[in-house]
XYZ file of C-alpha atoms in Angstrom:
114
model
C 0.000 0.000 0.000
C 1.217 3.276 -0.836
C 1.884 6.429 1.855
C 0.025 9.102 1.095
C 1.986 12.574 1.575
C 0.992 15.391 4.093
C -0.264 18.440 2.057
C 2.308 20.476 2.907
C 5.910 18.847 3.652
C 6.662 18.881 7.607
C 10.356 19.285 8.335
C 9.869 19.337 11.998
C 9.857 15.857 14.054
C 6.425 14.276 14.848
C 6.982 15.675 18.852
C 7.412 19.217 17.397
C 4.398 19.182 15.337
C 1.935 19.442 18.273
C -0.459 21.835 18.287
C 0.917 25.667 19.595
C 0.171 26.386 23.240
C -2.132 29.388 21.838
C -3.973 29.463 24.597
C -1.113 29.719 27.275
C 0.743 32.421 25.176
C -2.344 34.473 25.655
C -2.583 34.322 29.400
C 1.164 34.925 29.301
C 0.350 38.027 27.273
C -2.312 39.160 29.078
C -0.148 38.980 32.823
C 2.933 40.174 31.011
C 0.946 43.377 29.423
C -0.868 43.972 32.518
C 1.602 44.095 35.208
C 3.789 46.266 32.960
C 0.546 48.661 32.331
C -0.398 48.591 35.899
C 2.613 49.393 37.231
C 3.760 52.357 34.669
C 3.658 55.646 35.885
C 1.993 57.209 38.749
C 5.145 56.586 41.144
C 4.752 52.718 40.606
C 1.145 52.527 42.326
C -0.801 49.608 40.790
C -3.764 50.630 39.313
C -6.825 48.632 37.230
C -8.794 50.653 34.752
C -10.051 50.586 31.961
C -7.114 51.115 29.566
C -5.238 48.677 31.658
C -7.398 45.570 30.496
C -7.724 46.790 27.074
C -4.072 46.818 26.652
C -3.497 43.487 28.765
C -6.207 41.685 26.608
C -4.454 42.937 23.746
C -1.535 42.225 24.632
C -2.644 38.381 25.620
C -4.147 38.338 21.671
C -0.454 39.418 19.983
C 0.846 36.886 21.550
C -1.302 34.358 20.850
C -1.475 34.769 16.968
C 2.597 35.897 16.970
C 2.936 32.533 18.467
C 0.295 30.544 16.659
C 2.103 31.895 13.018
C 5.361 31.085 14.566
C 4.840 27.367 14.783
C 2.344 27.425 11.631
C 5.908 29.194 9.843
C 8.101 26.599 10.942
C 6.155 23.483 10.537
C 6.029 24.923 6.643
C 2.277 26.206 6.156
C 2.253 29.869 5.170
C -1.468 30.042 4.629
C -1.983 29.079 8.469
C 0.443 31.489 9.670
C -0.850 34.420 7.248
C -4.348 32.918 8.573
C -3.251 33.495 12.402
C -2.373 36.946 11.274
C -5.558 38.067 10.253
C -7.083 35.943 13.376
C -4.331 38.178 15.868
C -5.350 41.347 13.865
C -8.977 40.800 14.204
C -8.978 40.271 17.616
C -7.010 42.790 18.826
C -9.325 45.355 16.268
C -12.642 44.488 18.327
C -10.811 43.976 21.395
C -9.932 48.505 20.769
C -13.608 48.927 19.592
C -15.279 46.936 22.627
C -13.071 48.488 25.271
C -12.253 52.044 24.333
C -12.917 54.998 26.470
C -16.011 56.366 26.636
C -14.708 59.987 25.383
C -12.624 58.358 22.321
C -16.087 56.576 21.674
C -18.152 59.898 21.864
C -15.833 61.528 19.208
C -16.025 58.610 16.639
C -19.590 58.729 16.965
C -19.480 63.162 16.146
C -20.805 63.896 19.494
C -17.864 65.602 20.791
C -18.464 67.979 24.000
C -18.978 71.617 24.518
């Protein structure tokens, strides 16, 4: 019986083609951009707001998709990586629009105030 050939060729060994830790490079993103955010400024007092978890989500996101395309580039699929890409971009995009401040929001909308 013949071997059928992976769609793309896989230089990596079988134990290196497991699937990325996405999920663990976002929390790592999201603790790493949130203790640096919350600790910026303001004579190093933590602080939580609103900008803070925007950026930490954010944050979290990047590195999820930077690392998902990583191992998507190195096993040899371009079209996944350039696919994790959009994926990182897209999240990151609603992540701005769902979490902005409410005066950024108020000027995109025209209803700046007097």
């Amino acid at each position: 019986m013949k071997r059928r050939r992976a769609a793309y060729p896989c230089p990596l060994p079988l134990a290196a083609r497991q699937p990325a830790p996405v999920g663990a490079a976002f929390i790592t993103g999201l603790v790493t951009q949130g203790l640096l955010l919350s600790l910026q400024g303001r004579g190093m007092q933590p602080r939580l707001d609103r900008r803070t978890a925007r950026m930490a989500l954010q944050g979290g996101a990047a590195l999820a998709a930077g690392t998902s395309a990583a191992h998507a580039w190195q096993a040899g699929a371009p079209l996944h990586a350039l696919t994790s890409v959009a994926t990182g971009v897209a999240a990151v995009a609603a992540i701005e629009y769902l979490l902005q401040d409410e005066n950024s929001r108020e000027k995109q909308d025209g209803q700046e105030e007097a």
